[in-house]
Amino acid sequence: MKIFTKTFFYTLTLLILIALLADGLIYALLPKVYTDQKQQELTLQTDRFVSRLEKAKRSDVTDLMAGYAGSLQANLELSIGSDSYTMLNWDGGVITRIKDSDSEESGAAASRGTASESCDTDKTVTVTEDKGVKIISDDTASSSAEASGTENIGDGGILTGIVTSGAAGSKTIQAQRSFTIGGEAGALTATLTLAPVEEAVQVIVSLLPVSIFLCLIIAVLFSLLYARAITRPIKAISEETQRMNTLDRAAICRVNTRDEIGTLAANVNSLYGNLLGTIESLETELKKVGAAERAKTDFLRAASHELKTPVTAVSVIMDNMILGVGKYKNQKEWLPKCKELVDRLSGMLREILDTSHLGDAIEEKVTESIETICAEVIEPYGMIARAKGLLLYVDWSAAFVVTMPPKLLGKALSNILSNAVQYTATGGRLAVYCRGNSLFVENECAPISEEQIPRLFEPFCRMDESRSRETGGNGLGLYITASILHQLELDFNFKPMCSPDGMRFTIKF
């Protein structure tokens, strides 16, 4: 199952369960919560009423009862000593019944009459208001009784009534308190008829299908939007990773959110970037390895050719000497020549072996002045230059500190100086000096064209007769020098000079 489908169904199921749970809680908790709230409200109001009663006078009792019963719509039964007060709400009006020690008999008769009438017939009572106290006057009560056919109950403008328990199916709650007023003990009972909560519950039940249907519609829409919002960036990442799988360099996860999905996209991009960088490095290394392998192959071919010539020459001379053919009968003349060829062959083999071991050389780097590293190398070539009548100029005023393996760097510098001394004519000038972070070696000679210079760094390369076997060169000096400088990761160049004519070798540190 796809993540969009799973996210949609999981979210939809969760929302439906939440809606059903909410409706169920309302259905189950509404009656109790409503009753507890009304009970708490009735208790609080009753406490306030009792506090006011304890500070009031007996003459203010009916006023306080009327105000309290009207604001809370509660029925009150109040007793103070031998007196009793009853005040109830009926059809929006207030009915007051007062019973005291002076009117006990008339009140009792009135109560019996009212009870009898209330059990047999429904009575219509007209109520008027006077300064917040709801009473029935004698004239109004009489006219109302005559007009409606009801009996005028009460005496002195006070209506006698009975507290009822509310409509059928309704629930009542009570709050009872004791108090003291004017030194007399009293008791209060407040009765509140609750609205028929069951009817509200039935309304909720009747609306439940509609509520569930609406919740279902909203849940489906929200689940679709939520699943789409969640899966769209994941789908985008999946599509881009498929392109990354084919090593498409333009592939990138364009998810810019600040949540975990955005972090995932950034990590994928970083990982892919590192992968591409690693692949490029490997390709570069493969090219270097391929170039090195080709260079080794070319070197071996050139070395084989160079070694073959003196070996063949020695073999031929020795054969002719053994057979006594022609001029080769003079062994004293040709044996030194054979020795010379063998010595040159030995030197060439030594150079070839040194070249083959360049990559295997492991030497610890040291941090020293370039002057210190080059001093020992330059000293013997200085003596050769003076013996040859050359002018050697050395300037270390701008010397700098380098961190290099001294022997390996010294070998490269030795080859450079050897070529400079060897190919500088008598009376010429040599110069070794520093400028900036570069080391310069210059010598006066016939300049070599820039087109021919790259060939000088090939193994066994000789540009002209002056650079031939007879001069002692074998064509490996600059090849070895370039190999060492590449290994040390140093940039260099070899260029002709215009004034004076010559060549300049520059090593950049």
Short mmCIF file of C-alpha atoms in Angstrom, two decimals:
data_model
loop_
_atom_site.label_atom_id
_atom_site.label_comp_id
_atom_site.label_asym_id
_atom_site.label_seq_id
_atom_site.Cartn_x
_atom_site.Cartn_y
_atom_site.Cartn_z
CA MET A 1 0.00 0.00 0.00
CA LYS A 2 1.33 3.42 -0.94
CA ILE A 3 2.09 5.97 1.74
CA PHE A 4 -0.62 8.33 0.43
CA THR A 5 -3.30 5.64 0.87
CA LYS A 6 -2.04 4.64 4.30
CA THR A 7 -1.82 8.23 5.51
CA PHE A 8 -5.32 8.96 4.20
CA PHE A 9 -6.97 5.97 5.87
CA TYR A 10 -5.07 6.37 9.15
CA THR A 11 -5.99 10.05 9.38
CA LEU A 12 -9.62 9.42 8.37
CA THR A 13 -10.01 6.65 10.94
CA LEU A 14 -8.50 8.80 13.66
CA LEU A 15 -10.79 11.76 12.92
CA ILE A 16 -13.92 9.57 12.83
CA LEU A 17 -12.99 8.00 16.16
CA ILE A 18 -12.44 11.46 17.65
CA ALA A 19 -15.87 12.62 16.38
CA LEU A 20 -17.64 9.52 17.73
CA LEU A 21 -15.85 9.84 21.05
CA ALA A 22 -16.82 13.52 21.34
CA ASP A 23 -20.51 12.80 20.60
CA GLY A 24 -20.48 9.88 23.03
CA LEU A 25 -18.96 12.00 25.79
CA ILE A 26 -21.53 14.76 25.25
CA TYR A 27 -24.35 12.19 25.37
CA ALA A 28 -22.98 10.56 28.52
CA LEU A 29 -21.73 13.57 30.45
CA LEU A 30 -24.26 16.30 29.57
CA PRO A 31 -26.92 15.38 32.23
CA LYS A 32 -24.40 15.05 35.04
CA VAL A 33 -22.41 18.16 34.11
CA TYR A 34 -25.59 20.22 33.78
CA THR A 35 -26.96 19.00 37.12
CA ASP A 36 -23.62 19.60 38.92
CA GLN A 37 -23.33 23.08 37.47
CA LYS A 38 -26.86 24.04 38.51
CA GLN A 39 -26.34 22.53 41.97
CA GLN A 40 -23.15 24.54 42.41
CA GLU A 41 -24.89 27.70 41.23
CA LEU A 42 -27.87 27.12 43.55
CA THR A 43 -25.58 26.48 46.53
CA LEU A 44 -23.57 29.64 45.85
CA GLN A 45 -26.66 31.83 45.47
CA THR A 46 -28.26 30.32 48.57
CA ASP A 47 -25.14 31.11 50.62
CA ARG A 48 -25.26 34.70 49.42
CA PHE A 49 -28.98 34.92 50.21
CA VAL A 50 -28.46 33.57 53.72
CA SER A 51 -25.67 36.13 54.28
CA ARG A 52 -28.06 38.90 53.31
CA LEU A 53 -30.83 37.46 55.51
CA GLU A 54 -28.62 37.43 58.58
CA LYS A 55 -27.97 41.16 58.12
CA ALA A 56 -31.60 42.09 57.25
CA LYS A 57 -34.70 42.90 59.32
CA ARG A 58 -37.81 40.74 59.61
CA SER A 59 -39.75 43.29 57.58
CA ASP A 60 -37.36 42.88 54.63
CA VAL A 61 -37.66 39.09 54.40
CA THR A 62 -40.40 39.00 51.75
CA ASP A 63 -38.58 41.58 49.61
CA LEU A 64 -35.36 39.57 49.73
CA MET A 65 -37.21 36.32 49.00
CA ALA A 66 -39.01 37.84 46.02
CA GLY A 67 -35.80 39.21 44.53
CA TYR A 68 -33.91 35.99 45.04
CA ALA A 69 -36.70 33.72 43.78
CA GLY A 70 -37.21 35.90 40.71
CA SER A 71 -33.51 36.10 39.74
CA LEU A 72 -32.82 32.40 40.24
CA GLN A 73 -36.31 31.13 39.35
CA ALA A 74 -36.22 29.00 42.47
CA ASN A 75 -38.91 28.01 45.00
CA LEU A 76 -38.19 29.04 48.58
CA GLU A 77 -39.40 27.70 51.93
CA LEU A 78 -38.31 29.83 54.86
CA SER A 79 -39.07 29.39 58.58
CA ILE A 80 -38.15 31.87 61.31
CA GLY A 81 -39.24 30.85 64.80
CA SER A 82 -42.96 29.95 64.53
CA ASP A 83 -43.43 31.87 61.27
CA SER A 84 -43.08 30.25 57.87
CA TYR A 85 -42.78 31.76 54.39
CA THR A 86 -43.28 30.06 51.07
CA MET A 87 -42.51 31.68 47.73
CA LEU A 88 -42.72 29.89 44.42
CA ASN A 89 -42.46 30.71 40.75
CA TRP A 90 -45.54 29.81 38.66
CA ASP A 91 -46.11 30.76 35.02
CA GLY A 92 -43.62 33.58 35.23
CA GLY A 93 -45.13 35.15 38.38
CA VAL A 94 -44.31 34.83 42.06
CA ILE A 95 -46.76 33.36 44.55
CA THR A 96 -46.15 34.17 48.19
CA ARG A 97 -47.59 32.35 51.21
CA ILE A 98 -46.90 33.65 54.69
CA LYS A 99 -47.93 31.81 57.82
CA ASP A 100 -47.39 33.35 61.25
CA SER A 101 -48.73 32.86 64.77
CA ASP A 102 -51.51 35.50 64.38
CA SER A 103 -53.12 34.08 61.23
CA GLU A 104 -52.51 30.37 61.68
CA GLU A 105 -56.14 29.31 61.38
CA SER A 106 -56.96 31.45 58.36
CA GLY A 107 -53.73 30.41 56.72
CA ALA A 108 -54.44 26.77 57.32
CA ALA A 109 -57.94 27.10 55.87
CA ALA A 110 -56.58 28.89 52.90
CA SER A 111 -53.97 26.21 52.45
CA ARG A 112 -56.57 23.50 52.48
CA GLY A 113 -58.69 25.38 49.98
CA THR A 114 -55.76 25.94 47.69
CA ALA A 115 -54.61 22.39 47.94
CA SER A 116 -58.07 21.19 47.11
CA GLU A 117 -58.39 23.50 44.16
CA SER A 118 -54.92 22.69 42.87
CA CYS A 119 -55.65 19.03 42.90
CA ASP A 120 -58.92 19.44 40.97
CA THR A 121 -58.52 22.39 38.56
CA ASP A 122 -55.86 24.60 36.94
CA LYS A 123 -55.85 28.17 38.28
CA THR A 124 -54.79 31.32 36.46
CA VAL A 125 -53.07 33.83 38.72
CA THR A 126 -52.41 37.45 37.80
CA VAL A 127 -49.39 38.98 39.45
CA THR A 128 -48.37 42.63 39.72
CA GLU A 129 -45.11 44.18 40.90
CA ASP A 130 -44.53 46.85 43.51
CA LYS A 131 -40.93 47.91 44.27
CA GLY A 132 -39.55 44.52 43.34
CA VAL A 133 -41.97 42.64 45.57
CA LYS A 134 -44.52 40.69 43.59
CA ILE A 135 -47.95 40.67 45.26
CA ILE A 136 -51.63 40.42 44.34
CA SER A 137 -53.85 43.27 45.43
CA ASP A 138 -57.35 42.64 46.74
CA ASP A 139 -59.02 44.37 43.78
CA THR A 140 -56.85 42.68 41.14
CA ALA A 141 -57.23 39.30 42.75
CA SER A 142 -61.00 39.70 43.05
CA SER A 143 -61.48 40.88 39.48
CA SER A 144 -59.18 38.18 38.23
CA ALA A 145 -61.13 35.57 40.15
CA GLU A 146 -64.45 36.83 38.83
CA ALA A 147 -63.18 37.02 35.25
CA SER A 148 -61.62 33.60 35.27
CA GLY A 149 -64.02 31.79 37.55
CA THR A 150 -61.29 31.10 40.09
CA GLU A 151 -61.47 31.56 43.83
CA ASN A 152 -59.78 34.54 45.50
CA ILE A 153 -57.39 33.06 48.00
CA GLY A 154 -55.53 35.00 50.61
CA ASP A 155 -56.00 37.97 52.90
CA GLY A 156 -54.57 41.48 53.12
CA GLY A 157 -53.16 41.44 49.59
CA ILE A 158 -51.14 38.26 50.23
CA LEU A 159 -51.79 35.19 48.10
CA THR A 160 -51.62 31.77 49.66
CA GLY A 161 -49.86 29.15 47.50
CA ILE A 162 -48.29 25.74 47.48
CA VAL A 163 -44.80 24.78 46.32
CA THR A 164 -44.98 22.35 43.43
CA SER A 165 -42.33 19.87 42.27
CA GLY A 166 -42.21 21.07 38.68
CA ALA A 167 -43.45 19.69 35.38
CA ALA A 168 -43.68 16.02 34.72
CA GLY A 169 -40.33 14.49 33.88
CA SER A 170 -38.41 17.41 35.36
CA LYS A 171 -35.76 17.04 38.01
CA THR A 172 -35.40 19.25 41.07
CA ILE A 173 -32.38 20.09 43.19
CA GLN A 174 -32.31 21.61 46.67
CA ALA A 175 -30.04 23.64 48.91
CA GLN A 176 -30.74 23.86 52.66
CA ARG A 177 -29.16 26.34 55.06
CA SER A 178 -29.64 27.40 58.71
CA PHE A 179 -29.25 31.02 59.82
CA THR A 180 -30.02 33.50 62.59
CA ILE A 181 -31.95 36.73 62.11
CA GLY A 182 -32.78 39.15 64.91
CA GLY A 183 -31.74 36.56 67.50
CA GLU A 184 -34.13 33.93 66.08
CA ALA A 185 -33.07 30.74 64.37
CA GLY A 186 -34.24 30.11 60.86
CA ALA A 187 -34.04 27.50 58.12
CA LEU A 188 -34.08 27.92 54.35
CA THR A 189 -34.82 25.38 51.65
CA ALA A 190 -34.27 26.45 48.03
CA THR A 191 -35.72 24.19 45.35
CA LEU A 192 -34.79 24.63 41.68
CA THR A 193 -36.60 22.83 38.88
CA LEU A 194 -34.15 21.83 36.18
CA ALA A 195 -34.93 21.95 32.52
CA PRO A 196 -35.73 18.53 31.12
CA VAL A 197 -32.19 17.41 30.26
CA GLU A 198 -33.48 14.20 28.78
CA GLU A 199 -35.08 16.18 26.00
CA ALA A 200 -31.71 17.76 25.19
CA VAL A 201 -30.12 14.32 25.18
CA GLN A 202 -32.78 13.04 22.82
CA VAL A 203 -32.12 16.03 20.52
CA ILE A 204 -28.43 15.15 20.53
CA VAL A 205 -29.25 11.55 19.67
CA SER A 206 -31.53 12.65 16.84
CA LEU A 207 -28.79 14.92 15.48
CA LEU A 208 -26.11 12.24 15.81
CA PRO A 209 -26.44 10.86 12.22
CA VAL A 210 -26.22 14.37 10.78
CA SER A 211 -23.24 15.17 13.02
CA ILE A 212 -21.46 11.96 12.04
CA PHE A 213 -22.14 12.61 8.34
CA LEU A 214 -20.76 16.14 8.53
CA CYS A 215 -17.77 14.92 10.53
CA LEU A 216 -17.19 12.23 7.92
CA ILE A 217 -17.23 14.79 5.08
CA ILE A 218 -14.84 17.08 6.95
CA ALA A 219 -12.61 14.14 7.92
CA VAL A 220 -12.40 12.93 4.31
CA LEU A 221 -11.48 16.39 3.00
CA PHE A 222 -8.95 17.01 5.77
CA SER A 223 -7.44 13.53 5.36
CA LEU A 224 -7.02 14.07 1.62
CA LEU A 225 -5.34 17.45 2.14
CA TYR A 226 -3.17 16.15 4.96
CA ALA A 227 -2.12 13.00 3.07
CA ARG A 228 -1.29 15.09 0.01
CA ALA A 229 0.70 17.60 2.06
CA ILE A 230 2.66 14.80 3.74
CA THR A 231 3.31 12.61 0.70
CA ARG A 232 4.04 15.32 -1.90
CA PRO A 233 7.53 16.18 -0.57
CA ILE A 234 8.28 12.49 -0.01
CA LYS A 235 7.23 11.74 -3.58
CA ALA A 236 9.44 14.58 -4.83
CA ILE A 237 12.40 13.17 -2.88
CA SER A 238 11.70 9.69 -4.28
CA GLU A 239 11.64 10.99 -7.86
CA GLU A 240 14.89 12.89 -7.39
CA THR A 241 16.61 9.91 -5.77
CA GLN A 242 15.65 7.83 -8.82
CA ARG A 243 17.45 10.40 -10.97
CA MET A 244 20.35 10.32 -8.54
CA ASN A 245 20.47 6.56 -9.00
CA THR A 246 21.34 7.19 -12.65
CA LEU A 247 24.02 9.73 -11.54
CA ASP A 248 22.16 12.63 -13.09
CA ARG A 249 24.26 15.59 -11.95
CA ALA A 250 21.28 17.96 -12.24
CA ALA A 251 19.22 15.95 -9.72
CA ILE A 252 18.47 17.81 -6.49
CA CYS A 253 15.73 17.52 -3.86
CA ARG A 254 13.90 20.86 -3.87
CA VAL A 255 12.12 20.50 -0.54
CA ASN A 256 12.55 23.64 1.56
CA THR A 257 10.38 22.84 4.58
CA ARG A 258 11.81 23.23 8.08
CA ASP A 259 10.58 19.89 9.39
CA GLU A 260 12.21 16.45 9.35
CA ILE A 261 11.32 15.97 5.66
CA GLY A 262 13.20 19.17 4.79
CA THR A 263 16.15 17.90 6.84
CA LEU A 264 15.96 14.58 5.00
CA ALA A 265 16.03 16.37 1.63
CA ALA A 266 19.03 18.45 2.71
CA ASN A 267 20.84 15.31 3.91
CA VAL A 268 20.08 13.52 0.63
CA ASN A 269 21.42 16.50 -1.35
CA SER A 270 24.53 16.63 0.83
CA LEU A 271 25.05 12.89 0.49
CA TYR A 272 24.61 13.03 -3.29
CA GLY A 273 26.99 15.99 -3.52
CA ASN A 274 29.60 14.06 -1.55
CA LEU A 275 29.01 11.04 -3.76
CA LEU A 276 29.52 13.08 -6.93
CA GLY A 277 32.63 14.64 -5.41
CA THR A 278 33.97 11.20 -4.54
CA ILE A 279 33.21 9.93 -8.04
CA GLU A 280 34.99 12.92 -9.56
CA SER A 281 37.96 12.32 -7.28
CA LEU A 282 38.02 8.67 -8.26
CA GLU A 283 37.81 9.59 -11.94
CA THR A 284 40.66 12.03 -11.46
CA GLU A 285 42.68 9.41 -9.64
CA LEU A 286 41.89 6.87 -12.33
CA LYS A 287 43.10 9.31 -14.95
CA LYS A 288 46.24 9.90 -12.93
CA VAL A 289 46.75 6.18 -12.49
CA GLY A 290 46.12 5.63 -16.20
CA ALA A 291 48.56 8.38 -17.07
CA ALA A 292 51.09 6.92 -14.63
CA GLU A 293 50.65 3.46 -16.12
CA ARG A 294 51.08 4.83 -19.62
CA ALA A 295 54.11 6.77 -18.44
CA LYS A 296 55.59 3.63 -16.92
CA THR A 297 54.91 1.71 -20.10
CA ASP A 298 56.53 4.44 -22.20
CA PHE A 299 59.41 4.61 -19.75
CA LEU A 300 59.98 0.86 -19.91
CA ARG A 301 59.86 0.93 -23.69
CA ALA A 302 62.31 3.82 -23.84
CA ALA A 303 64.51 2.19 -21.17
CA SER A 304 64.52 -1.08 -23.09
CA HIS A 305 65.57 0.75 -26.22
CA GLU A 306 68.28 2.71 -24.39
CA LEU A 307 69.61 -0.40 -22.67
CA LYS A 308 69.48 -2.46 -25.84
CA THR A 309 71.92 -0.20 -27.71
CA PRO A 310 74.93 -0.41 -25.34
CA VAL A 311 74.29 -4.08 -24.60
CA THR A 312 74.24 -4.89 -28.31
CA ALA A 313 77.35 -2.79 -28.89
CA VAL A 314 79.28 -4.57 -26.12
CA SER A 315 78.13 -7.97 -27.39
CA VAL A 316 79.21 -7.23 -30.97
CA ILE A 317 82.60 -5.86 -29.90
CA MET A 318 83.24 -8.86 -27.66
CA ASP A 319 82.30 -11.32 -30.42
CA ASN A 320 84.58 -9.62 -32.92
CA MET A 321 87.38 -9.54 -30.41
CA ILE A 322 86.98 -13.25 -29.75
CA LEU A 323 86.94 -14.03 -33.47
CA GLY A 324 89.78 -11.58 -34.15
CA VAL A 325 87.94 -9.82 -36.92
CA GLY A 326 89.69 -6.79 -38.49
CA LYS A 327 90.37 -3.89 -36.15
CA TYR A 328 88.88 -5.75 -33.20
CA LYS A 329 92.07 -7.84 -33.04
CA ASN A 330 93.54 -4.96 -31.06
CA GLN A 331 91.99 -5.91 -27.73
CA LYS A 332 93.89 -3.25 -25.78
CA GLU A 333 92.09 -0.59 -27.79
CA TRP A 334 88.59 -2.08 -27.64
CA LEU A 335 88.52 -3.43 -24.10
CA PRO A 336 88.51 0.10 -22.58
CA LYS A 337 85.69 1.01 -24.92
CA CYS A 338 83.74 -2.03 -23.75
CA LYS A 339 84.44 -0.99 -20.18
CA GLU A 340 83.15 2.50 -20.97
CA LEU A 341 79.97 1.10 -22.47
CA VAL A 342 79.45 -1.17 -19.48
CA ASP A 343 79.98 1.73 -17.04
CA ARG A 344 77.49 3.86 -18.92
CA LEU A 345 75.08 0.95 -18.95
CA SER A 346 75.53 0.55 -15.19
CA GLY A 347 74.87 4.25 -14.61
CA MET A 348 71.77 4.10 -16.77
CA LEU A 349 70.49 1.09 -14.85
CA ARG A 350 71.12 2.92 -11.60
CA GLU A 351 69.13 5.94 -12.86
CA ILE A 352 66.31 3.68 -14.02
CA LEU A 353 66.15 1.95 -10.65
CA ASP A 354 66.14 5.29 -8.84
CA THR A 355 63.32 6.48 -11.07
CA SER A 356 61.26 3.34 -10.47
CA HIS A 357 61.60 3.75 -6.70
CA LEU A 358 60.52 7.40 -6.58
CA GLY A 359 56.92 6.53 -5.72
CA ASP A 360 58.07 4.15 -2.98
CA ALA A 361 60.28 6.66 -1.24
CA ILE A 362 59.06 7.48 2.25
CA GLU A 363 60.84 10.38 3.90
CA GLU A 364 59.74 12.45 6.86
CA LYS A 365 59.06 16.10 6.13
CA VAL A 366 61.04 18.77 7.95
CA THR A 367 60.39 22.48 8.34
CA GLU A 368 63.52 24.44 7.43
CA SER A 369 64.68 27.39 5.43
CA ILE A 370 65.05 26.79 1.72
CA GLU A 371 68.65 28.00 2.09
CA THR A 372 69.46 25.17 4.54
CA ILE A 373 67.95 22.50 2.29
CA CYS A 374 69.71 23.76 -0.85
CA ALA A 375 73.11 24.63 0.65
CA GLU A 376 74.52 21.09 0.65
CA VAL A 377 73.20 20.43 -2.85
CA ILE A 378 74.66 23.59 -4.37
CA GLU A 379 78.16 23.24 -2.83
CA PRO A 380 79.59 20.53 -5.16
CA TYR A 381 78.11 22.15 -8.24
CA GLY A 382 79.71 25.42 -7.16
CA MET A 383 83.13 23.73 -7.33
CA ILE A 384 82.31 22.20 -10.74
CA ALA A 385 81.19 25.61 -12.01
CA ARG A 386 84.43 27.29 -10.87
CA ALA A 387 86.51 24.49 -12.42
CA LYS A 388 84.62 24.98 -15.66
CA GLY A 389 85.09 28.75 -15.55
CA LEU A 390 81.46 29.61 -14.83
CA LEU A 391 80.21 32.48 -12.69
CA LEU A 392 77.85 31.24 -9.92
CA TYR A 393 75.52 33.80 -8.28
CA VAL A 394 73.62 32.75 -5.15
CA ASP A 395 71.21 35.05 -3.28
CA TRP A 396 69.36 33.90 -0.15
CA SER A 397 68.25 37.34 1.03
CA ALA A 398 64.60 36.44 0.30
CA ALA A 399 64.81 32.86 1.62
CA PHE A 400 61.64 31.39 3.10
CA VAL A 401 60.67 28.41 5.24
CA VAL A 402 59.34 25.22 3.65
CA THR A 403 58.06 21.89 4.96
CA MET A 404 59.46 19.25 2.65
CA PRO A 405 61.40 15.96 2.65
CA PRO A 406 64.93 17.37 2.21
CA LYS A 407 66.56 14.46 0.34
CA LEU A 408 63.79 14.16 -2.24
CA LEU A 409 63.73 17.90 -2.89
CA GLY A 410 67.53 17.93 -2.95
CA LYS A 411 67.59 15.25 -5.66
CA ALA A 412 65.28 17.31 -7.87
CA LEU A 413 67.41 20.43 -7.32
CA SER A 414 70.57 18.39 -8.01
CA ASN A 415 69.26 17.34 -11.43
CA ILE A 416 68.34 20.95 -12.25
CA LEU A 417 71.79 22.25 -11.25
CA SER A 418 73.52 19.39 -13.07
CA ASN A 419 71.80 20.32 -16.33
CA ALA A 420 72.50 24.01 -15.74
CA VAL A 421 76.25 23.43 -15.18
CA GLN A 422 76.54 20.87 -17.95
CA TYR A 423 74.90 22.94 -20.68
CA THR A 424 76.35 26.36 -19.79
CA ALA A 425 79.28 27.41 -21.97
CA THR A 426 82.62 28.39 -20.42
CA GLY A 427 82.47 31.92 -19.04
CA GLY A 428 78.69 31.76 -18.71
CA ARG A 429 76.67 32.71 -15.65
CA LEU A 430 74.62 30.62 -13.26
CA ALA A 431 72.17 32.07 -10.72
CA VAL A 432 70.25 30.60 -7.79
CA TYR A 433 67.95 32.95 -5.85
CA CYS A 434 64.52 33.35 -4.17
CA ARG A 435 61.69 35.75 -4.86
CA GLY A 436 58.38 35.55 -3.06
CA ASN A 437 57.68 31.86 -2.47
CA SER A 438 59.56 30.67 -5.54
CA LEU A 439 63.05 29.28 -6.14
CA PHE A 440 64.80 30.26 -9.41
CA VAL A 441 67.70 28.52 -11.18
CA GLU A 442 69.01 30.34 -14.27
CA ASN A 443 71.84 29.58 -16.68
CA GLU A 444 73.12 31.27 -19.83
CA CYS A 445 72.86 28.99 -22.87
CA ALA A 446 71.20 28.70 -26.24
CA PRO A 447 67.44 28.99 -25.48
CA ILE A 448 65.15 26.09 -26.24
CA SER A 449 61.91 26.89 -27.99
CA GLU A 450 58.76 26.60 -25.89
CA GLU A 451 57.37 24.01 -28.33
CA GLN A 452 60.29 21.67 -27.58
CA ILE A 453 60.39 22.16 -23.82
CA PRO A 454 57.61 19.61 -22.95
CA ARG A 455 59.68 16.89 -24.69
CA LEU A 456 62.57 17.50 -22.30
CA PHE A 457 60.51 15.98 -19.48
CA GLU A 458 60.07 12.72 -21.39
CA PRO A 459 62.41 9.84 -20.47
CA PHE A 460 65.61 9.47 -22.53
CA CYS A 461 64.87 12.58 -24.54
CA ARG A 462 67.81 14.46 -26.13
CA MET A 463 67.08 17.56 -28.17
CA ASP A 464 70.37 17.86 -30.12
CA GLU A 465 73.93 16.64 -30.35
CA SER A 466 74.98 18.70 -27.36
CA ARG A 467 72.59 16.66 -25.29
CA SER A 468 73.83 13.25 -26.50
CA ARG A 469 75.28 10.17 -24.88
CA GLU A 470 78.80 11.46 -25.45
CA THR A 471 78.16 14.34 -23.03
CA GLY A 472 77.33 11.87 -20.33
CA GLY A 473 73.58 12.57 -20.24
CA ASN A 474 71.08 9.76 -20.49
CA GLY A 475 67.89 11.88 -20.84
CA LEU A 476 66.44 11.01 -17.42
CA GLY A 477 67.39 14.13 -15.40
CA LEU A 478 64.38 16.35 -16.13
CA TYR A 479 62.07 13.34 -16.20
CA ILE A 480 63.13 12.43 -12.66
CA THR A 481 62.89 16.08 -11.58
CA ALA A 482 59.32 16.40 -12.90
CA SER A 483 58.34 13.13 -11.20
CA ILE A 484 59.67 14.32 -7.84
CA LEU A 485 58.00 17.74 -8.05
CA HIS A 486 54.69 16.15 -9.02
CA GLN A 487 55.01 13.82 -6.07
CA LEU A 488 55.67 16.79 -3.77
CA GLU A 489 52.69 18.63 -5.34
CA LEU A 490 54.82 21.60 -6.35
CA ASP A 491 54.16 23.73 -9.42
CA PHE A 492 57.12 24.43 -11.71
CA ASN A 493 57.97 25.75 -15.14
CA PHE A 494 60.99 25.79 -17.46
CA LYS A 495 61.14 28.74 -19.83
CA PRO A 496 63.69 30.53 -22.00
CA MET A 497 65.10 33.95 -21.00
CA CYS A 498 65.50 36.86 -23.38
CA SER A 499 68.12 38.96 -21.63
CA PRO A 500 70.57 37.37 -21.27
CA ASP A 501 69.83 34.38 -23.47
CA GLY A 502 69.35 31.24 -21.42
CA MET A 503 66.87 29.09 -19.53
CA ARG A 504 65.12 29.62 -16.20
CA PHE A 505 63.71 26.82 -14.00
CA THR A 506 61.14 28.01 -11.42
CA ILE A 507 59.78 26.00 -8.47
CA LYS A 508 56.73 27.51 -6.71
CA PHE A 509 56.26 26.57 -3.05
#
